[in-house]
PDB file of C-alpha atoms and ligand atoms in Angstrom:
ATOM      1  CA  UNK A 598     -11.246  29.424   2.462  1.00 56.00           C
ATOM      2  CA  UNK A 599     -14.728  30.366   3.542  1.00 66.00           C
ATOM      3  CA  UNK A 600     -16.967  27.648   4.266  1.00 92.00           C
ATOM      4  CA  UNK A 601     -20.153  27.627   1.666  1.00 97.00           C
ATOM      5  CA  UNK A 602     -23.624  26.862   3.398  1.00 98.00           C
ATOM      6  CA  UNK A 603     -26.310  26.095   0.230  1.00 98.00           C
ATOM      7  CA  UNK A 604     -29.675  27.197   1.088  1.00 98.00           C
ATOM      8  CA  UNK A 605     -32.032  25.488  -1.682  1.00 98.00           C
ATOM      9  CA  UNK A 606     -35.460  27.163  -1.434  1.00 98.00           C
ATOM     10  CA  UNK A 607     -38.213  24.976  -3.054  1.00 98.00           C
ATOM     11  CA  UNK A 608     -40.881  26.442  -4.337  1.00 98.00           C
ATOM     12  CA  UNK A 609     -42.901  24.260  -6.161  1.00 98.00           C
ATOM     13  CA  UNK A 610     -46.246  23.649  -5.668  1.00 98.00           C
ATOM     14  CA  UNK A 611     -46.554  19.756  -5.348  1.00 97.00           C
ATOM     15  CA  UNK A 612     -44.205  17.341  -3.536  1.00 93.00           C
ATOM     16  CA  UNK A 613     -41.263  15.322  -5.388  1.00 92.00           C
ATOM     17  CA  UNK A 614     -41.706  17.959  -8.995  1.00 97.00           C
ATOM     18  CA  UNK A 615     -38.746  17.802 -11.774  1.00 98.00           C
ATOM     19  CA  UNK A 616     -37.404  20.995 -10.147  1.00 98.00           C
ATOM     20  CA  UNK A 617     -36.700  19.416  -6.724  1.00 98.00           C
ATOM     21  CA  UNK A 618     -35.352  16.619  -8.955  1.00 98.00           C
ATOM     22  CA  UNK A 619     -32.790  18.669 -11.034  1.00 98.00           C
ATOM     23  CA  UNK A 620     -32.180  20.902  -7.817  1.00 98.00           C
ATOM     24  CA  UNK A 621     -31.213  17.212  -6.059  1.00 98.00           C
ATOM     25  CA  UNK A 622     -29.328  16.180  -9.266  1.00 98.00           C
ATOM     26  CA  UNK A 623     -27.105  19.634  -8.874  1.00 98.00           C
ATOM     27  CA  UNK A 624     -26.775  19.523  -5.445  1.00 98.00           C
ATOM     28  CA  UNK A 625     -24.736  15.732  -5.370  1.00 98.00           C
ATOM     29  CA  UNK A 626     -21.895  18.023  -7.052  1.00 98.00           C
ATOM     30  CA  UNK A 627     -21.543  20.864  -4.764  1.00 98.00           C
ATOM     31  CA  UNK A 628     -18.301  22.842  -4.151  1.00 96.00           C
ATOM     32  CA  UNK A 629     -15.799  20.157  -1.809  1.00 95.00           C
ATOM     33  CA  UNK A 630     -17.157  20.668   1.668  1.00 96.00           C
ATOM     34  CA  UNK A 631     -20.048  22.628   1.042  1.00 97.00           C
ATOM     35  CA  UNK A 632     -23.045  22.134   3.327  1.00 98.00           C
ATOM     36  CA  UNK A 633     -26.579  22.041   1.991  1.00 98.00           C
ATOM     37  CA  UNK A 634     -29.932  22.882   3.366  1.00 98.00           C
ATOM     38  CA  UNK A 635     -33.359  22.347   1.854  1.00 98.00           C
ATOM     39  CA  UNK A 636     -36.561  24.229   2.602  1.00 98.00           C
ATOM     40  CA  UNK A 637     -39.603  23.889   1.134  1.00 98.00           C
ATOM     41  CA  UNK A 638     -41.494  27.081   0.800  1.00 98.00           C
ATOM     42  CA  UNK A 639     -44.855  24.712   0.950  1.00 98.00           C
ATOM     43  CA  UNK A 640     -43.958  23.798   4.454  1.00 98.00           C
ATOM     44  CA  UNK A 641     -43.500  27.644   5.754  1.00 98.00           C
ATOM     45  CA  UNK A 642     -46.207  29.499   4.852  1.00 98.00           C
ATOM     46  CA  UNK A 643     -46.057  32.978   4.897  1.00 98.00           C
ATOM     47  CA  UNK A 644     -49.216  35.087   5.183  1.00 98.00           C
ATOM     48  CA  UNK A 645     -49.683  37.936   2.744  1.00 98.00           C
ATOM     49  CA  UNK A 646     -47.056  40.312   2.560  1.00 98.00           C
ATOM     50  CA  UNK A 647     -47.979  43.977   3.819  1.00 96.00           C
ATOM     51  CA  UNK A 648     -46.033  46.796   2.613  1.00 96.00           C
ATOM     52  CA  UNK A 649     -45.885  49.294   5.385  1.00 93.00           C
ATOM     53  CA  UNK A 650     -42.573  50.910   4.364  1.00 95.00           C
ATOM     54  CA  UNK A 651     -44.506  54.122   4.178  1.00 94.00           C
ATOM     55  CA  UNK A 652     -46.784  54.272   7.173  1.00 92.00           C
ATOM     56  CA  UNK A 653     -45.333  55.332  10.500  1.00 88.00           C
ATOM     57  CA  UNK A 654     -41.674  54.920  11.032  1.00 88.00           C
ATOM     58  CA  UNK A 655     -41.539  52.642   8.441  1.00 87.00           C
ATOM     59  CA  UNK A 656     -39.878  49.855  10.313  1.00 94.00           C
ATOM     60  CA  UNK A 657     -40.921  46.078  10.486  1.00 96.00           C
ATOM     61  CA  UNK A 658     -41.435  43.990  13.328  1.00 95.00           C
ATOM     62  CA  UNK A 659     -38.886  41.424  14.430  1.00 96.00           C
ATOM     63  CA  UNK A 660     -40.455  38.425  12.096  1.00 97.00           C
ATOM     64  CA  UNK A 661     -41.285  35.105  14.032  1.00 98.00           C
ATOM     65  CA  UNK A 662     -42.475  31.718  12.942  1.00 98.00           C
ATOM     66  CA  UNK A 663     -42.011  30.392   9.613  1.00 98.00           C
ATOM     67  CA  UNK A 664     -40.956  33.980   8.265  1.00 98.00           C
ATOM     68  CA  UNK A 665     -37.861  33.988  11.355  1.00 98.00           C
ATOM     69  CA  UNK A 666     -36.721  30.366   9.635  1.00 98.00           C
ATOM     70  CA  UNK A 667     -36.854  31.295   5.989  1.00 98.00           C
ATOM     71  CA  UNK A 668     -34.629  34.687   7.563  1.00 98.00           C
ATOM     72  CA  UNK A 669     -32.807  32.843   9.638  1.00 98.00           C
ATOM     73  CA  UNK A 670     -32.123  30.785   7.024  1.00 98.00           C
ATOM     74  CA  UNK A 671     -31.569  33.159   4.154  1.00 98.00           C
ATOM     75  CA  UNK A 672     -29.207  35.193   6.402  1.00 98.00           C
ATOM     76  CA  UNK A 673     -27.016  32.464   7.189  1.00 98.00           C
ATOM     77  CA  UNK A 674     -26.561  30.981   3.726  1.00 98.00           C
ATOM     78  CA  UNK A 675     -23.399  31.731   1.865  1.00 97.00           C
ATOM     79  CA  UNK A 676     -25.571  30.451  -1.570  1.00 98.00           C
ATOM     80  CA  UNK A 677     -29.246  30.724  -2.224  1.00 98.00           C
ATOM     81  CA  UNK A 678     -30.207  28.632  -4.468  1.00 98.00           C
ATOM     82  CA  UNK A 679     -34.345  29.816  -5.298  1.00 98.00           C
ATOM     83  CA  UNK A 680     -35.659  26.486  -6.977  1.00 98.00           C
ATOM     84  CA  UNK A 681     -39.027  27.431  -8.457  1.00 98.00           C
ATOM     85  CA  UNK A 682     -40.739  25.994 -11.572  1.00 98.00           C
ATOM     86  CA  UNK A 683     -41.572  28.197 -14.430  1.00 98.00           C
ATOM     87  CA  UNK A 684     -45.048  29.119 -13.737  1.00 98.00           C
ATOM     88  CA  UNK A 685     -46.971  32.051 -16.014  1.00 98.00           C
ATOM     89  CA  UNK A 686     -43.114  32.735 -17.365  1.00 98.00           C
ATOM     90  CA  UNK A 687     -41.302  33.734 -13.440  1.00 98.00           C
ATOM     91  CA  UNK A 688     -41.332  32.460 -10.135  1.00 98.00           C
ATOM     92  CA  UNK A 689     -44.105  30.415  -8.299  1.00 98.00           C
ATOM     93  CA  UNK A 690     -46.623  32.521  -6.215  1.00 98.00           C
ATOM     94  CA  UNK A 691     -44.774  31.054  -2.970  1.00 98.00           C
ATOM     95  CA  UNK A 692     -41.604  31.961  -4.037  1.00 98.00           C
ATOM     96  CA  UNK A 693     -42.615  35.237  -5.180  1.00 98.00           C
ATOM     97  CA  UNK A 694     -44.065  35.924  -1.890  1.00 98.00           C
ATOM     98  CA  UNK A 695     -40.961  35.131   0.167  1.00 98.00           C
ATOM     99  CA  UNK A 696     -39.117  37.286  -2.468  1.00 98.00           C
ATOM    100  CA  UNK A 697     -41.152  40.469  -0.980  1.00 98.00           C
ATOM    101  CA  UNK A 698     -40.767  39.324   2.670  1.00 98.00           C
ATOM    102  CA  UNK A 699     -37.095  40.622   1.751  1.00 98.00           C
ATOM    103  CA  UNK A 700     -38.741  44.442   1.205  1.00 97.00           C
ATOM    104  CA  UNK A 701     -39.951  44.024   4.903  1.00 97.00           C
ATOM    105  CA  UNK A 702     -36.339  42.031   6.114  1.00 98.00           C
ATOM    106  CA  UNK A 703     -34.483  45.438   4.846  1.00 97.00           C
ATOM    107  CA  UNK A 704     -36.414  47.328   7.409  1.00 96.00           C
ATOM    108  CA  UNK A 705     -36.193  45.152  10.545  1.00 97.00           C
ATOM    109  CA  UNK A 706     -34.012  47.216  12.733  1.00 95.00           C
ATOM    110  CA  UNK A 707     -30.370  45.318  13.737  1.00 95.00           C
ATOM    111  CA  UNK A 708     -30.735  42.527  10.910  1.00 97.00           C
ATOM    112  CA  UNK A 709     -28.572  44.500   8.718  1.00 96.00           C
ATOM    113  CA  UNK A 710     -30.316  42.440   5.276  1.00 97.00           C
ATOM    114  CA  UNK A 711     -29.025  44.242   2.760  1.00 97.00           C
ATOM    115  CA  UNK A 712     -25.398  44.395   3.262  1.00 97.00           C
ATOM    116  CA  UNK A 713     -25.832  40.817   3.751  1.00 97.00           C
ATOM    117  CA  UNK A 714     -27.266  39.519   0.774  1.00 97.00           C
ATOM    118  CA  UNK A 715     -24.063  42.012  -0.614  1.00 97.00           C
ATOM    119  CA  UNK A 716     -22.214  38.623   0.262  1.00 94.00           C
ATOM    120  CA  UNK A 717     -24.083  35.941  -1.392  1.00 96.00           C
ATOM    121  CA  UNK A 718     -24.248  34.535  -4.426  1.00 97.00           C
ATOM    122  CA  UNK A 719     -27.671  33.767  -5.946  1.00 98.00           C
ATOM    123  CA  UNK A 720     -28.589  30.694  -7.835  1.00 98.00           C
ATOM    124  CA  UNK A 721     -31.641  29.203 -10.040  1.00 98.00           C
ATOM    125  CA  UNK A 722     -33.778  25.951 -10.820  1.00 98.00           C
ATOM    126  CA  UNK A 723     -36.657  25.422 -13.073  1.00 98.00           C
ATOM    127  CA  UNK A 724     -38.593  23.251 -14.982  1.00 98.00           C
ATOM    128  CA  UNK A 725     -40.024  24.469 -17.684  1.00 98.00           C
ATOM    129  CA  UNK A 726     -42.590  22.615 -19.762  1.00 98.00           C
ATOM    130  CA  UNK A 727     -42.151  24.718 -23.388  1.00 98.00           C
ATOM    131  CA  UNK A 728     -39.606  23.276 -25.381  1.00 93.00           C
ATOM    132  CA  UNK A 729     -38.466  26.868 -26.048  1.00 96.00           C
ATOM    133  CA  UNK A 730     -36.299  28.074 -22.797  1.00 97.00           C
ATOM    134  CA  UNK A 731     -36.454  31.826 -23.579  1.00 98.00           C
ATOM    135  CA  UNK A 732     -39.762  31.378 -22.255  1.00 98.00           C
ATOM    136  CA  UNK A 733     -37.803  31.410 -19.021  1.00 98.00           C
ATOM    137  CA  UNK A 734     -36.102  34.746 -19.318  1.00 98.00           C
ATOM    138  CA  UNK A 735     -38.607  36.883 -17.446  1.00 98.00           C
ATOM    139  CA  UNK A 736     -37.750  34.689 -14.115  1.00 98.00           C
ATOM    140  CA  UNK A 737     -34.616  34.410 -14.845  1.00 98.00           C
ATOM    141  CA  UNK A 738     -33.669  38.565 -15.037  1.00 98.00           C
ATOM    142  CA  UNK A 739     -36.576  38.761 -11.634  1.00 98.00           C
ATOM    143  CA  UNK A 740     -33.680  36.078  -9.837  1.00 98.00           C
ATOM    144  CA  UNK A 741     -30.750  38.066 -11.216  1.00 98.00           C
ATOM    145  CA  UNK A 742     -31.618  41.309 -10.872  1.00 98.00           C
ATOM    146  CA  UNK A 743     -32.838  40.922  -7.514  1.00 97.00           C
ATOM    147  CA  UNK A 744     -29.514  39.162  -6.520  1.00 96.00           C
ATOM    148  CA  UNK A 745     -27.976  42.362  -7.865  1.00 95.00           C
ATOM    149  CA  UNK A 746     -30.042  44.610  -6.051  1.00 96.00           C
ATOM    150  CA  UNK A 747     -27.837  43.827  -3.349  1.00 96.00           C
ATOM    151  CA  UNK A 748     -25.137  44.027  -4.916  1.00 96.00           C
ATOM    152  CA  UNK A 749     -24.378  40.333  -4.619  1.00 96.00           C
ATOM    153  CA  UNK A 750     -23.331  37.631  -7.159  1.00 96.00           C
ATOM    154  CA  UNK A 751     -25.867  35.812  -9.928  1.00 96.00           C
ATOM    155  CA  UNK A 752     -24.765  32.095 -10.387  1.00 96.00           C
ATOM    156  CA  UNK A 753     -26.548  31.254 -13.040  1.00 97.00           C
ATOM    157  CA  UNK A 754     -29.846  29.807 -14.037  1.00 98.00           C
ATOM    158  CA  UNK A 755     -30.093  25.755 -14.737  1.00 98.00           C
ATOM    159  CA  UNK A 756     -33.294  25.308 -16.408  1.00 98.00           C
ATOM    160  CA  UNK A 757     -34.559  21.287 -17.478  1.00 98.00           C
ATOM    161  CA  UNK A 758     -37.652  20.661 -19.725  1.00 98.00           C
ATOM    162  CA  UNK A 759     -40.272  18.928 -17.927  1.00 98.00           C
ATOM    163  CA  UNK A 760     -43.726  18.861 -17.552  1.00 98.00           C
ATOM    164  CA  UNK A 761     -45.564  15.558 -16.041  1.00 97.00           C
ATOM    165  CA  UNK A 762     -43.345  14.602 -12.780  1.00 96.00           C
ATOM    166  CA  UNK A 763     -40.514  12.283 -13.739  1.00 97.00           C
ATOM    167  CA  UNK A 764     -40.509  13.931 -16.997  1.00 98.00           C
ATOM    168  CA  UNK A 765     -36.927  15.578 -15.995  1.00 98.00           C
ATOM    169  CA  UNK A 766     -34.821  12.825 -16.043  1.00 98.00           C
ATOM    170  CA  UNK A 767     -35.037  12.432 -19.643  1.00 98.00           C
ATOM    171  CA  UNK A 768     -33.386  15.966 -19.978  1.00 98.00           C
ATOM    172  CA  UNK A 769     -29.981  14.336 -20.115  1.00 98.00           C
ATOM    173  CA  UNK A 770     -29.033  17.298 -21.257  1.00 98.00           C
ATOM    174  CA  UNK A 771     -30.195  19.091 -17.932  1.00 98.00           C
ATOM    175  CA  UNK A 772     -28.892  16.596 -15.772  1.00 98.00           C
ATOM    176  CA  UNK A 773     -25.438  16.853 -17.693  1.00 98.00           C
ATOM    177  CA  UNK A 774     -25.375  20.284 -16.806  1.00 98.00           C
ATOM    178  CA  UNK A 775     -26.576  19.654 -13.335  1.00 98.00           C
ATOM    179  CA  UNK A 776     -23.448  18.425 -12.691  1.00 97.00           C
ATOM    180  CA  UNK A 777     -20.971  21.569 -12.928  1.00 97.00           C
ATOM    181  CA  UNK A 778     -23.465  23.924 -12.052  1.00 98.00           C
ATOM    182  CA  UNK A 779     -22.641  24.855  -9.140  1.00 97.00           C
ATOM    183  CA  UNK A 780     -19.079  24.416  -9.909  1.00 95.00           C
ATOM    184  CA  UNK A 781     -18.776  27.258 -12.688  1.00 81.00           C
ATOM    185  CA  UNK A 782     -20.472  30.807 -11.070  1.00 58.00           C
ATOM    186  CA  UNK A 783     -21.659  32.814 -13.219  1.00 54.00           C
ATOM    187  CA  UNK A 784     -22.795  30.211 -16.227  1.00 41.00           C
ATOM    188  CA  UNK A 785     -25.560  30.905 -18.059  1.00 41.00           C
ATOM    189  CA  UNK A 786     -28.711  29.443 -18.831  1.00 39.00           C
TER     190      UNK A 786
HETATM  191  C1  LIG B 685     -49.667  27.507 -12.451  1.00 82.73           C
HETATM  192  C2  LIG B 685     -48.758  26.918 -13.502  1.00 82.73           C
HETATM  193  C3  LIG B 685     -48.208  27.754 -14.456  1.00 82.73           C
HETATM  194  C4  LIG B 685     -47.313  27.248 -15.406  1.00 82.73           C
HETATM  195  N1  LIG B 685     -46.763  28.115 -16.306  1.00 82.73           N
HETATM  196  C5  LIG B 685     -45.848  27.652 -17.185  1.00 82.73           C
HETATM  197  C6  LIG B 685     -45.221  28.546 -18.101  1.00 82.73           C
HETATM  198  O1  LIG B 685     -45.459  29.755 -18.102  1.00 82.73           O
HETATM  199  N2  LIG B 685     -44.338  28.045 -18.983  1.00 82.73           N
HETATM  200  C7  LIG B 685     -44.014  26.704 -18.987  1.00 82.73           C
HETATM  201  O2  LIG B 685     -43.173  26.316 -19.803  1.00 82.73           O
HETATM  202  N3  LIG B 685     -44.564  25.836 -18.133  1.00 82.73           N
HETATM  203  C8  LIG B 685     -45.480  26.278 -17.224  1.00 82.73           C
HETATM  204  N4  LIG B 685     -46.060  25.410 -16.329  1.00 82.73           N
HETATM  205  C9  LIG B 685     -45.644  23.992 -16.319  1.00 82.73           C
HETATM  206  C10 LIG B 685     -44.583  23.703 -15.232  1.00 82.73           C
HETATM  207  O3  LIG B 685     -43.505  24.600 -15.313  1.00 82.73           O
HETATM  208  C11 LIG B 685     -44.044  22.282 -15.402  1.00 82.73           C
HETATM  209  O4  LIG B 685     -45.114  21.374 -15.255  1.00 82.73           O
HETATM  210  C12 LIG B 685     -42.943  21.948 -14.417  1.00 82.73           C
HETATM  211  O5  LIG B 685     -42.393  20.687 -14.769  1.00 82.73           O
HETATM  212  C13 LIG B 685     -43.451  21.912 -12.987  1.00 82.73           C
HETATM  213  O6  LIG B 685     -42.328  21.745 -12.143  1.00 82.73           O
HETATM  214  P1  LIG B 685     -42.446  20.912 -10.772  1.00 82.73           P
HETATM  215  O7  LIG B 685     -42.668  19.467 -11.146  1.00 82.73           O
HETATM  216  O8  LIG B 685     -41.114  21.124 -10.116  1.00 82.73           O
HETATM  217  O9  LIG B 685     -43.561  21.477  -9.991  1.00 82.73           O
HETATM  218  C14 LIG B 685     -46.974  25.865 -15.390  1.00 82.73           C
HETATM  219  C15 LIG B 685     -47.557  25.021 -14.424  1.00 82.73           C
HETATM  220  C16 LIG B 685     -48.437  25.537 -13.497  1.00 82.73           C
HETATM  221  C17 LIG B 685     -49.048  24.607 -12.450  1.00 82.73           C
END
């Protein structure tokens, strides 16, 4: 059986937030033997993205520094697991931006990024602070259809209502669900 590797990228924009706490709630009930690896996106910044696909030969450079650990790190994942409050209905702005650092990771030469992702399966976490969760569907279809983009598998979406921090652990609800998430691919929000 192939060995999963959990990659949970955090992209919230305080320390400690209800996201990272439902993302830690799911992650205590991970697939028997699974290893699990946190980064938060707040600790690797990433300077503006810079779409040169068209200029020249179209080819990026070999990334280094924070943007070689978050590939490094994407690449070697079996799951991804993008944990991002809602903010503005989709992703944060942090997590957005590593989510176009993948445009430029398709075109570094030998990395091979897109057949790749092909074998991954693609997970998300939210907080969301309106008691209505459809409010969540725009970041949810961004997550999924950018997992299938490349042709690789959508987990699911596990969204908790929360606003202040703390406020997430009186989702029981959420943190009910938290607990077979990652044990039933493919479950809805
Ligand atoms: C910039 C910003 C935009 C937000 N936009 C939304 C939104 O569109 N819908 C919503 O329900 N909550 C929104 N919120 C509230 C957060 O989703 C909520 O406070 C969440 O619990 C924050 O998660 P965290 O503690 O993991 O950072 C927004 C918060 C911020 C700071």
């Amino acid at each position: 059986m192939t060995e999963r590797r959990f990659l949970f990228v955090m992209g919230s924009a305080r320390p400690g937030g209800n996201t990272e706490t439902l993302a830690r709630a799911a992650a205590e009930h991970l697939p028997e033997g699974a290893e699990q690896r946190w980064l938060h996106l707040d600790d690797l910044p990433l300077t503006p993205f810079h779409d040169i696909r068209h200029a020249g030969e179209g080819v990026y450079p070999v990334p280094e520094g924070n943007e070689r650990v978050l590939l490094d790190a994407t690449l070697d994942a079996t799951d991804l697991v993008i944990a991002s409050p809602l903010y503005w209905y989709t992703v944060s702005a942090t997590t957005k931006l590593y989510l176009d650092y993948w445009s430029g990771w398709l075109r570094v030469p030998g990395v091979d990024f897109r057949r790749r992702m092909a074998d991954k399966t693609t997970w998300a976490i939210s907080a969301v602070s309106d008691d209505d969760m459809v409010v969540a569907d725009p970041m949810v279809g961004t997550l999924r259809l950018c997992a299938e983009y490349f042709g690789g598998r959508w987990g699911g979406a596990l969204l908790g209502f929360a606003n202040r921090p703390g406020e997430i652990a009186a989702d029981h609800d959420a943190l009910t669900r938290a607990k077979s998430f990652f044990l039933t691919p493919r479950a809805t929000a």
